[in-house]
């Protein structure tokens, strides 16, 4: 029996953020979080366990996969390249967790490709770890349920647990390894919500999320956010169920600013110098956030959220998307030579075996 499988997973966008960990080894979060899988941001990963391999091999396709692509074989002209040491080690660590479940030691060849470029403000760790987990489990013939896959994916990267179920998802923070996992709130078809990701810069961020998580509890506002979150999370969950866009938008936008307030007030020392906090925004980011307020005053139904980077995610209903894109394009032309890339995401399906 060949010990090989390919899986696809979508990245996800959080409406209630995961920001700060209760346990950094297990990736237990401080709070429940809610997200949506993103249709245009996928990772495809093939895992092949091979007794003749002396060590795990981690290969990365630099060219991006097409959306409708279901196998990693074509149309890649170039051979995949060995992944950087940091990413490769995270993959090996994740393979070790799955090998432990299967009680084997066989090494694997992992080949992975993203449909979206890195630095687009969409974390590839969520889709990457979810696809890796599903592919490796399938390659070993492990018949794991969605909850177990979500728990395993979480160990690789916290937000990856939310890329296992389909559509709108909630990560139950839990208190130990076995009760911290994500489950579906609503199917992708339930609500035609659109995320227009406006990529204002491709520069890699200076402070990775993993560091931001560590700094979060140092902010004096962290506890204040945690106190308000049970109510806010309930409101967002209910708004998704009831397709109440106004409540959803207000609560989501306020939560994004709460997360960034914490980042901006997480004082720390880096490279020997004191910093008052972590600023993920660029001037273009702030310009867009201010514009959203104006657009809403003019009757356009649009809200924003942001992850740990300068990309602004504009949230609207499908029938408003072209008006929002027009508004973004108008703002873009207000400065010479400025070009923003826009990625249009719909709610997407679960991580799954393909090919
Ligand atoms: C800002 O899941 O990337 O995107 O568990 O350390 O891998 P690790 O962190 P990660 O953090 C994501 C942070 C966020 C918010 C979110 O997705 O909820």
mmCIF file of C-alpha atoms and ligand atoms in Angstrom:
data_model
loop_
_atom_site.group_PDB
_atom_site.id
_atom_site.type_symbol
_atom_site.label_atom_id
_atom_site.label_comp_id
_atom_site.label_asym_id
_atom_site.label_seq_id
_atom_site.Cartn_x
_atom_site.Cartn_y
_atom_site.Cartn_z
ATOM 1 C CA UNK A 1 0.000 0.000 0.000
ATOM 2 C CA UNK A 2 1.492 3.382 -0.958
ATOM 3 C CA UNK A 3 1.863 5.670 2.053
ATOM 4 C CA UNK A 4 1.136 8.829 0.128
ATOM 5 C CA UNK A 5 -1.707 11.370 0.184
ATOM 6 C CA UNK A 6 -2.408 14.919 -0.947
ATOM 7 C CA UNK A 7 -4.619 17.366 0.927
ATOM 8 C CA UNK A 8 -5.920 20.870 0.412
ATOM 9 C CA UNK A 9 -6.777 23.402 3.119
ATOM 10 C CA UNK A 10 -7.913 27.030 3.103
ATOM 11 C CA UNK A 11 -6.409 29.825 5.148
ATOM 12 C CA UNK A 12 -8.874 31.524 7.484
ATOM 13 C CA UNK A 13 -9.661 35.069 8.578
ATOM 14 C CA UNK A 14 -10.476 35.648 12.264
ATOM 15 C CA UNK A 15 -13.371 37.894 13.301
ATOM 16 C CA UNK A 16 -12.612 37.222 16.972
ATOM 17 C CA UNK A 17 -8.829 36.989 17.147
ATOM 18 C CA UNK A 18 -6.488 34.521 18.741
ATOM 19 C CA UNK A 19 -3.986 36.859 20.372
ATOM 20 C CA UNK A 20 -2.095 35.558 23.383
ATOM 21 C CA UNK A 21 -1.588 31.990 24.585
ATOM 22 C CA UNK A 22 -2.477 30.294 27.846
ATOM 23 C CA UNK A 23 0.021 27.541 26.975
ATOM 24 C CA UNK A 24 2.671 28.163 24.326
ATOM 25 C CA UNK A 25 3.726 24.502 23.991
ATOM 26 C CA UNK A 26 0.216 23.216 23.377
ATOM 27 C CA UNK A 27 -0.948 26.394 21.591
ATOM 28 C CA UNK A 28 -3.852 26.837 23.993
ATOM 29 C CA UNK A 29 -5.337 30.307 23.395
ATOM 30 C CA UNK A 30 -6.478 32.825 25.987
ATOM 31 C CA UNK A 31 -9.910 33.050 24.359
ATOM 32 C CA UNK A 32 -12.341 31.424 21.947
ATOM 33 C CA UNK A 33 -11.981 32.755 18.406
ATOM 34 C CA UNK A 34 -14.237 32.816 15.333
ATOM 35 C CA UNK A 35 -13.174 32.746 11.691
ATOM 36 C CA UNK A 36 -14.150 32.072 8.104
ATOM 37 C CA UNK A 37 -12.219 29.936 5.619
ATOM 38 C CA UNK A 38 -10.968 31.928 2.623
ATOM 39 C CA UNK A 39 -11.801 30.608 -0.845
ATOM 40 C CA UNK A 40 -8.806 32.075 -2.691
ATOM 41 C CA UNK A 41 -6.122 31.201 -0.165
ATOM 42 C CA UNK A 42 -5.281 27.506 -0.207
ATOM 43 C CA UNK A 43 -2.347 25.232 0.455
ATOM 44 C CA UNK A 44 -1.931 21.890 -1.302
ATOM 45 C CA UNK A 45 0.422 19.435 0.389
ATOM 46 C CA UNK A 46 1.575 15.937 -0.557
ATOM 47 C CA UNK A 47 3.063 13.683 2.111
ATOM 48 C CA UNK A 48 4.822 10.452 1.201
ATOM 49 C CA UNK A 49 6.188 8.212 3.953
ATOM 50 C CA UNK A 50 9.164 6.289 2.590
ATOM 51 C CA UNK A 51 11.189 3.684 4.518
ATOM 52 C CA UNK A 52 14.304 4.475 2.489
ATOM 53 C CA UNK A 53 14.481 8.121 3.615
ATOM 54 C CA UNK A 54 17.119 8.824 6.282
ATOM 55 C CA UNK A 55 15.441 12.126 7.233
ATOM 56 C CA UNK A 56 12.290 14.107 6.458
ATOM 57 C CA UNK A 57 12.429 16.191 3.283
ATOM 58 C CA UNK A 58 10.442 19.407 3.028
ATOM 59 C CA UNK A 59 10.033 20.929 -0.419
ATOM 60 C CA UNK A 60 8.266 24.114 -1.392
ATOM 61 C CA UNK A 61 6.924 25.177 -4.778
ATOM 62 C CA UNK A 62 7.745 28.813 -5.334
ATOM 63 C CA UNK A 63 5.176 29.271 -8.072
ATOM 64 C CA UNK A 64 1.644 29.467 -6.740
ATOM 65 C CA UNK A 65 -1.015 26.858 -7.449
ATOM 66 C CA UNK A 66 -4.104 27.734 -9.428
ATOM 67 C CA UNK A 67 -7.399 27.756 -7.608
ATOM 68 C CA UNK A 68 -8.903 24.907 -9.603
ATOM 69 C CA UNK A 69 -5.815 22.764 -9.311
ATOM 70 C CA UNK A 70 -6.355 19.514 -7.473
ATOM 71 C CA UNK A 71 -2.918 17.893 -7.754
ATOM 72 C CA UNK A 72 0.596 19.042 -7.218
ATOM 73 C CA UNK A 73 1.985 17.471 -10.392
ATOM 74 C CA UNK A 74 1.350 20.153 -13.035
ATOM 75 C CA UNK A 75 1.731 22.837 -14.309
ATOM 76 C CA UNK A 76 4.852 23.400 -12.257
ATOM 77 C CA UNK A 77 7.765 24.005 -14.605
ATOM 78 C CA UNK A 78 10.393 24.249 -11.915
ATOM 79 C CA UNK A 79 11.213 21.565 -9.405
ATOM 80 C CA UNK A 80 10.193 22.374 -5.837
ATOM 81 C CA UNK A 81 12.979 23.760 -3.675
ATOM 82 C CA UNK A 82 14.045 22.735 -0.153
ATOM 83 C CA UNK A 83 12.156 24.858 2.377
ATOM 84 C CA UNK A 84 13.940 27.254 4.739
ATOM 85 C CA UNK A 85 15.188 25.800 8.030
ATOM 86 C CA UNK A 86 12.540 27.416 10.237
ATOM 87 C CA UNK A 87 9.567 26.202 8.210
ATOM 88 C CA UNK A 88 11.131 22.763 7.649
ATOM 89 C CA UNK A 89 11.582 22.302 11.406
ATOM 90 C CA UNK A 90 7.936 23.174 12.069
ATOM 91 C CA UNK A 91 6.916 20.580 9.464
ATOM 92 C CA UNK A 92 9.183 17.926 11.016
ATOM 93 C CA UNK A 93 7.761 18.690 14.476
ATOM 94 C CA UNK A 94 4.244 18.275 13.120
ATOM 95 C CA UNK A 95 5.142 15.004 11.353
ATOM 96 C CA UNK A 96 6.553 13.766 14.683
ATOM 97 C CA UNK A 97 3.180 14.386 16.336
ATOM 98 C CA UNK A 98 1.358 12.434 13.635
ATOM 99 C CA UNK A 99 3.972 9.649 13.667
ATOM 100 C CA UNK A 100 3.390 9.389 17.415
ATOM 101 C CA UNK A 101 -0.322 8.793 16.810
ATOM 102 C CA UNK A 102 0.502 6.048 14.280
ATOM 103 C CA UNK A 103 3.367 4.641 16.383
ATOM 104 C CA UNK A 104 5.832 4.672 13.484
ATOM 105 C CA UNK A 105 9.219 6.251 12.790
ATOM 106 C CA UNK A 106 9.215 6.290 8.975
ATOM 107 C CA UNK A 107 10.457 9.568 7.468
ATOM 108 C CA UNK A 108 8.469 11.493 4.880
ATOM 109 C CA UNK A 109 8.840 13.637 1.800
ATOM 110 C CA UNK A 110 6.569 16.688 2.033
ATOM 111 C CA UNK A 111 5.835 18.878 -0.978
ATOM 112 C CA UNK A 112 3.746 21.960 -0.511
ATOM 113 C CA UNK A 113 2.437 24.890 -2.578
ATOM 114 C CA UNK A 114 0.280 27.915 -1.800
ATOM 115 C CA UNK A 115 -2.296 29.583 -4.043
ATOM 116 C CA UNK A 116 -1.304 32.933 -2.561
ATOM 117 C CA UNK A 117 2.060 34.641 -2.238
ATOM 118 C CA UNK A 118 3.595 35.012 1.189
ATOM 119 C CA UNK A 119 3.471 38.543 2.508
ATOM 120 C CA UNK A 120 -0.073 39.101 1.222
ATOM 121 C CA UNK A 121 -1.397 39.535 4.742
ATOM 122 C CA UNK A 122 -2.767 36.038 4.848
ATOM 123 C CA UNK A 123 -0.955 33.628 7.119
ATOM 124 C CA UNK A 124 0.068 30.475 5.271
ATOM 125 C CA UNK A 125 0.712 28.681 8.570
ATOM 126 C CA UNK A 126 -3.007 27.970 9.091
ATOM 127 C CA UNK A 127 -3.662 26.432 5.662
ATOM 128 C CA UNK A 128 -0.179 24.882 5.621
ATOM 129 C CA UNK A 129 -0.440 23.080 8.953
ATOM 130 C CA UNK A 130 -4.034 22.006 8.265
ATOM 131 C CA UNK A 131 -3.136 20.553 4.836
ATOM 132 C CA UNK A 132 -0.032 18.857 6.254
ATOM 133 C CA UNK A 133 -2.000 17.281 9.108
ATOM 134 C CA UNK A 134 -4.778 15.963 6.872
ATOM 135 C CA UNK A 135 -2.335 14.655 4.221
ATOM 136 C CA UNK A 136 -0.022 12.965 6.724
ATOM 137 C CA UNK A 137 -2.889 11.331 8.616
ATOM 138 C CA UNK A 138 -4.386 10.053 5.337
ATOM 139 C CA UNK A 139 -1.012 8.806 4.070
ATOM 140 C CA UNK A 140 -0.690 6.701 7.236
ATOM 141 C CA UNK A 141 -4.236 5.396 6.906
ATOM 142 C CA UNK A 142 -5.254 7.002 10.202
ATOM 143 C CA UNK A 143 -8.977 7.474 10.195
ATOM 144 C CA UNK A 144 -9.172 10.571 12.401
ATOM 145 C CA UNK A 145 -12.340 12.544 13.009
ATOM 146 C CA UNK A 146 -12.500 16.314 12.454
ATOM 147 C CA UNK A 147 -12.052 17.165 16.124
ATOM 148 C CA UNK A 148 -8.870 15.075 16.390
ATOM 149 C CA UNK A 149 -7.488 16.590 13.175
ATOM 150 C CA UNK A 150 -8.270 20.072 14.511
ATOM 151 C CA UNK A 151 -6.440 19.310 17.780
ATOM 152 C CA UNK A 152 -3.411 18.005 15.873
ATOM 153 C CA UNK A 153 -3.379 20.971 13.453
ATOM 154 C CA UNK A 154 -3.523 23.346 16.451
ATOM 155 C CA UNK A 155 -0.253 21.952 17.759
ATOM 156 C CA UNK A 156 1.426 22.970 14.464
ATOM 157 C CA UNK A 157 -0.017 26.483 14.491
ATOM 158 C CA UNK A 158 -2.893 27.643 16.667
ATOM 159 C CA UNK A 159 -4.999 29.193 13.917
ATOM 160 C CA UNK A 160 -4.611 26.018 11.789
ATOM 161 C CA UNK A 161 -7.212 24.257 13.939
ATOM 162 C CA UNK A 162 -9.827 26.617 12.444
ATOM 163 C CA UNK A 163 -8.914 25.591 8.872
ATOM 164 C CA UNK A 164 -10.054 21.984 9.452
ATOM 165 C CA UNK A 165 -13.889 22.450 9.492
ATOM 166 C CA UNK A 166 -15.779 24.153 6.637
ATOM 167 C CA UNK A 167 -17.179 27.675 6.458
ATOM 168 C CA UNK A 168 -17.664 29.720 9.647
ATOM 169 C CA UNK A 169 -15.805 28.184 12.564
ATOM 170 C CA UNK A 170 -15.297 28.636 16.310
ATOM 171 C CA UNK A 171 -12.174 27.529 18.164
ATOM 172 C CA UNK A 172 -13.124 26.446 21.687
ATOM 173 C CA UNK A 173 -10.191 27.627 23.793
ATOM 174 C CA UNK A 174 -10.420 24.698 26.202
ATOM 175 C CA UNK A 175 -8.077 24.041 29.090
ATOM 176 C CA UNK A 176 -6.003 21.078 27.880
ATOM 177 C CA UNK A 177 -4.796 19.367 24.725
ATOM 178 C CA UNK A 178 -7.982 17.370 24.212
ATOM 179 C CA UNK A 179 -10.625 20.053 24.597
ATOM 180 C CA UNK A 180 -9.088 22.874 22.522
ATOM 181 C CA UNK A 181 -10.362 22.454 18.953
ATOM 182 C CA UNK A 182 -12.491 24.140 16.295
ATOM 183 C CA UNK A 183 -15.962 23.246 15.085
ATOM 184 C CA UNK A 184 -18.354 24.635 12.499
ATOM 185 C CA UNK A 185 -20.780 27.464 13.327
ATOM 186 C CA UNK A 186 -22.307 27.696 9.840
ATOM 187 C CA UNK A 187 -21.692 26.208 6.394
ATOM 188 C CA UNK A 188 -19.958 28.239 3.643
ATOM 189 C CA UNK A 189 -23.314 28.495 1.826
ATOM 190 C CA UNK A 190 -25.083 29.928 4.901
ATOM 191 C CA UNK A 191 -24.015 33.530 4.271
ATOM 192 C CA UNK A 192 -22.496 35.188 1.156
ATOM 193 C CA UNK A 193 -20.003 37.263 3.116
ATOM 194 C CA UNK A 194 -17.084 38.653 1.118
ATOM 195 C CA UNK A 195 -13.583 39.450 2.332
ATOM 196 C CA UNK A 196 -11.757 41.880 0.056
ATOM 197 C CA UNK A 197 -8.148 41.662 1.208
ATOM 198 C CA UNK A 198 -6.397 44.880 0.195
ATOM 199 C CA UNK A 199 -2.670 44.165 0.091
ATOM 200 C CA UNK A 200 -0.889 47.468 0.697
ATOM 201 C CA UNK A 201 2.630 46.032 1.052
ATOM 202 C CA UNK A 202 4.515 42.817 0.405
ATOM 203 C CA UNK A 203 7.287 43.567 2.911
ATOM 204 C CA UNK A 204 7.582 40.755 5.487
ATOM 205 C CA UNK A 205 6.367 41.863 8.914
ATOM 206 C CA UNK A 206 9.062 42.551 11.470
ATOM 207 C CA UNK A 207 7.375 40.850 14.415
ATOM 208 C CA UNK A 208 5.914 37.397 13.675
ATOM 209 C CA UNK A 209 2.578 36.421 15.259
ATOM 210 C CA UNK A 210 4.285 33.895 17.531
ATOM 211 C CA UNK A 211 6.187 36.776 19.173
ATOM 212 C CA UNK A 212 3.112 38.992 19.250
ATOM 213 C CA UNK A 213 1.284 36.249 21.187
ATOM 214 C CA UNK A 214 4.045 36.215 23.803
ATOM 215 C CA UNK A 215 3.964 39.979 24.230
ATOM 216 C CA UNK A 216 0.174 40.270 24.420
ATOM 217 C CA UNK A 217 -0.235 39.685 28.148
ATOM 218 C CA UNK A 218 2.267 42.482 28.810
ATOM 219 C CA UNK A 219 -0.237 45.045 27.551
ATOM 220 C CA UNK A 220 -2.315 46.688 30.290
ATOM 221 C CA UNK A 221 -5.316 46.371 27.953
ATOM 222 C CA UNK A 222 -5.091 42.623 27.468
ATOM 223 C CA UNK A 223 -7.249 41.789 30.468
ATOM 224 C CA UNK A 224 -9.792 44.466 29.536
ATOM 225 C CA UNK A 225 -10.203 42.830 26.117
ATOM 226 C CA UNK A 226 -10.523 39.371 27.646
ATOM 227 C CA UNK A 227 -13.255 40.668 29.968
ATOM 228 C CA UNK A 228 -15.341 41.919 27.038
ATOM 229 C CA UNK A 229 -14.755 38.926 24.788
ATOM 230 C CA UNK A 230 -17.371 36.433 26.019
ATOM 231 C CA UNK A 231 -20.131 38.910 25.204
ATOM 232 C CA UNK A 232 -18.542 40.021 21.931
ATOM 233 C CA UNK A 233 -17.896 36.452 20.798
ATOM 234 C CA UNK A 234 -21.510 35.572 21.539
ATOM 235 C CA UNK A 235 -22.691 38.591 19.529
ATOM 236 C CA UNK A 236 -20.539 37.649 16.527
ATOM 237 C CA UNK A 237 -21.641 34.003 16.673
ATOM 238 C CA UNK A 238 -25.282 35.063 16.832
ATOM 239 C CA UNK A 239 -24.834 37.647 14.061
ATOM 240 C CA UNK A 240 -23.424 34.933 11.782
ATOM 241 C CA UNK A 241 -26.323 32.613 12.593
ATOM 242 C CA UNK A 242 -28.879 35.381 11.970
ATOM 243 C CA UNK A 243 -27.003 36.943 9.021
ATOM 244 C CA UNK A 244 -27.100 40.238 10.916
ATOM 245 C CA UNK A 245 -24.415 42.112 8.982
ATOM 246 C CA UNK A 246 -24.517 45.333 10.988
ATOM 247 C CA UNK A 247 -23.927 43.674 14.362
ATOM 248 C CA UNK A 248 -21.357 41.374 12.809
ATOM 249 C CA UNK A 249 -19.479 44.277 11.223
ATOM 250 C CA UNK A 250 -19.488 46.526 14.291
ATOM 251 C CA UNK A 251 -18.320 43.831 16.677
ATOM 252 C CA UNK A 252 -15.699 42.490 14.254
ATOM 253 C CA UNK A 253 -14.242 45.924 13.551
ATOM 254 C CA UNK A 254 -14.107 46.780 17.268
ATOM 255 C CA UNK A 255 -12.387 43.458 18.014
ATOM 256 C CA UNK A 256 -9.721 44.049 15.342
ATOM 257 C CA UNK A 257 -8.929 47.411 16.949
ATOM 258 C CA UNK A 258 -8.842 45.808 20.409
ATOM 259 C CA UNK A 259 -6.256 43.293 19.177
ATOM 260 C CA UNK A 260 -4.142 46.001 17.566
ATOM 261 C CA UNK A 261 -4.429 48.204 20.660
ATOM 262 C CA UNK A 262 -2.879 45.349 22.614
ATOM 263 C CA UNK A 263 -0.127 44.896 20.024
ATOM 264 C CA UNK A 264 0.600 48.624 20.022
ATOM 265 C CA UNK A 265 0.835 48.706 23.816
ATOM 266 C CA UNK A 266 2.917 45.536 24.286
ATOM 267 C CA UNK A 267 6.118 47.226 25.484
ATOM 268 C CA UNK A 268 9.292 45.173 25.083
ATOM 269 C CA UNK A 269 12.979 45.277 24.289
ATOM 270 C CA UNK A 270 14.069 44.153 20.809
ATOM 271 C CA UNK A 271 17.619 44.252 19.428
ATOM 272 C CA UNK A 272 18.706 46.025 22.584
ATOM 273 C CA UNK A 273 16.261 48.898 22.232
ATOM 274 C CA UNK A 274 13.017 49.609 24.084
ATOM 275 C CA UNK A 275 9.805 49.645 22.062
ATOM 276 C CA UNK A 276 6.461 50.835 23.333
ATOM 277 C CA UNK A 277 4.643 48.253 21.228
ATOM 278 C CA UNK A 278 4.272 46.470 17.891
ATOM 279 C CA UNK A 279 2.841 48.482 15.001
ATOM 280 C CA UNK A 280 1.558 46.313 12.198
ATOM 281 C CA UNK A 281 -0.041 49.203 10.293
ATOM 282 C CA UNK A 282 1.439 51.274 7.483
ATOM 283 C CA UNK A 283 0.257 54.729 6.404
ATOM 284 C CA UNK A 284 -1.825 53.137 3.610
ATOM 285 C CA UNK A 285 -3.464 50.869 6.191
ATOM 286 C CA UNK A 286 -4.609 53.819 8.258
ATOM 287 C CA UNK A 287 -5.805 55.639 5.165
ATOM 288 C CA UNK A 288 -8.039 52.679 4.324
ATOM 289 C CA UNK A 289 -9.386 52.397 7.881
ATOM 290 C CA UNK A 290 -10.307 56.080 7.860
ATOM 291 C CA UNK A 291 -11.889 55.699 4.416
ATOM 292 C CA UNK A 292 -14.088 52.840 5.623
ATOM 293 C CA UNK A 293 -15.679 55.207 8.138
ATOM 294 C CA UNK A 294 -16.343 57.742 5.370
ATOM 295 C CA UNK A 295 -17.732 55.122 3.012
ATOM 296 C CA UNK A 296 -20.107 53.909 5.701
ATOM 297 C CA UNK A 297 -21.261 57.477 6.350
ATOM 298 C CA UNK A 298 -21.987 57.641 2.609
ATOM 299 C CA UNK A 299 -24.157 54.533 2.827
ATOM 300 C CA UNK A 300 -21.759 51.795 1.764
ATOM 301 C CA UNK A 301 -22.124 48.777 4.044
ATOM 302 C CA UNK A 302 -18.521 47.803 4.716
ATOM 303 C CA UNK A 303 -16.423 47.042 7.814
ATOM 304 C CA UNK A 304 -12.802 46.051 8.311
ATOM 305 C CA UNK A 305 -10.610 43.649 10.176
ATOM 306 C CA UNK A 306 -6.819 43.179 10.190
ATOM 307 C CA UNK A 307 -4.490 40.379 11.221
ATOM 308 C CA UNK A 308 -0.888 40.847 12.330
ATOM 309 C CA UNK A 309 0.088 42.831 9.249
ATOM 310 C CA UNK A 310 -0.795 45.887 7.153
ATOM 311 C CA UNK A 311 -3.323 44.148 4.841
ATOM 312 C CA UNK A 312 -6.830 45.532 5.340
ATOM 313 C CA UNK A 313 -9.633 42.976 5.070
ATOM 314 C CA UNK A 314 -12.810 44.720 3.933
ATOM 315 C CA UNK A 315 -15.952 42.819 4.841
ATOM 316 C CA UNK A 316 -19.166 43.261 2.899
ATOM 317 C CA UNK A 317 -22.063 41.296 1.500
ATOM 318 C CA UNK A 318 -21.753 39.917 -2.023
ATOM 319 C CA UNK A 319 -24.104 42.499 -3.560
ATOM 320 C CA UNK A 320 -21.917 45.354 -2.264
ATOM 321 C CA UNK A 321 -18.546 43.956 -3.330
ATOM 322 C CA UNK A 322 -18.194 45.778 -6.637
ATOM 323 C CA UNK A 323 -19.129 49.129 -5.042
ATOM 324 C CA UNK A 324 -16.504 48.546 -2.341
ATOM 325 C CA UNK A 325 -13.868 47.662 -4.951
ATOM 326 C CA UNK A 326 -14.726 50.876 -6.841
ATOM 327 C CA UNK A 327 -14.296 52.893 -3.650
ATOM 328 C CA UNK A 328 -10.901 51.268 -2.992
ATOM 329 C CA UNK A 329 -9.753 51.945 -6.559
ATOM 330 C CA UNK A 330 -10.769 55.601 -6.279
ATOM 331 C CA UNK A 331 -8.770 55.989 -3.075
ATOM 332 C CA UNK A 332 -5.830 54.214 -4.672
ATOM 333 C CA UNK A 333 -5.581 56.784 -7.445
ATOM 334 C CA UNK A 334 -5.294 59.630 -4.942
ATOM 335 C CA UNK A 335 -1.554 59.012 -4.810
ATOM 336 C CA UNK A 336 0.601 58.620 -7.951
ATOM 337 C CA UNK A 337 1.996 55.199 -8.678
ATOM 338 C CA UNK A 338 0.140 53.493 -5.865
ATOM 339 C CA UNK A 339 -1.046 49.980 -6.671
ATOM 340 C CA UNK A 340 -2.962 47.791 -4.237
ATOM 341 C CA UNK A 341 -3.699 44.187 -4.947
ATOM 342 C CA UNK A 342 -7.182 43.022 -3.997
ATOM 343 C CA UNK A 343 -7.984 39.391 -3.228
ATOM 344 C CA UNK A 344 -11.686 38.502 -3.167
ATOM 345 C CA UNK A 345 -12.545 35.674 -0.782
ATOM 346 C CA UNK A 346 -15.823 33.877 -0.180
ATOM 347 C CA UNK A 347 -16.513 31.433 2.667
ATOM 348 C CA UNK A 348 -14.794 28.159 1.792
ATOM 349 C CA UNK A 349 -14.883 24.468 2.600
ATOM 350 C CA UNK A 350 -13.061 22.113 4.919
ATOM 351 C CA UNK A 351 -9.530 20.723 4.727
ATOM 352 C CA UNK A 352 -9.752 17.520 2.671
ATOM 353 C CA UNK A 353 -7.873 14.806 0.889
ATOM 354 C CA UNK A 354 -7.724 15.386 -2.895
ATOM 355 C CA UNK A 355 -6.302 13.816 -6.007
HETATM 356 C C1 LIG B 1 -3.285 37.656 14.173
HETATM 357 O O1 LIG B 1 -1.836 30.884 14.528
HETATM 358 O O2 LIG B 1 -0.054 32.238 13.382
HETATM 359 O O3 LIG B 1 -3.745 35.841 12.713
HETATM 360 O O4 LIG B 1 -0.065 29.503 17.093
HETATM 361 O O5 LIG B 1 2.052 30.838 17.138
HETATM 362 O O6 LIG B 1 1.361 29.641 15.024
HETATM 363 P P1 LIG B 1 0.905 30.361 16.297
HETATM 364 O O7 LIG B 1 0.139 31.695 15.840
HETATM 365 P P2 LIG B 1 -0.843 31.972 14.618
HETATM 366 O O8 LIG B 1 -1.535 33.330 15.103
HETATM 367 C C2 LIG B 1 -2.515 33.976 14.337
HETATM 368 C C3 LIG B 1 -2.770 35.347 14.864
HETATM 369 C C4 LIG B 1 -3.743 36.187 14.070
HETATM 370 C C5 LIG B 1 -5.144 36.124 14.658
HETATM 371 C C6 LIG B 1 -5.949 34.884 14.345
HETATM 372 O O9 LIG B 1 -5.761 34.253 13.287
HETATM 373 O O10 LIG B 1 -6.840 34.566 15.155
#
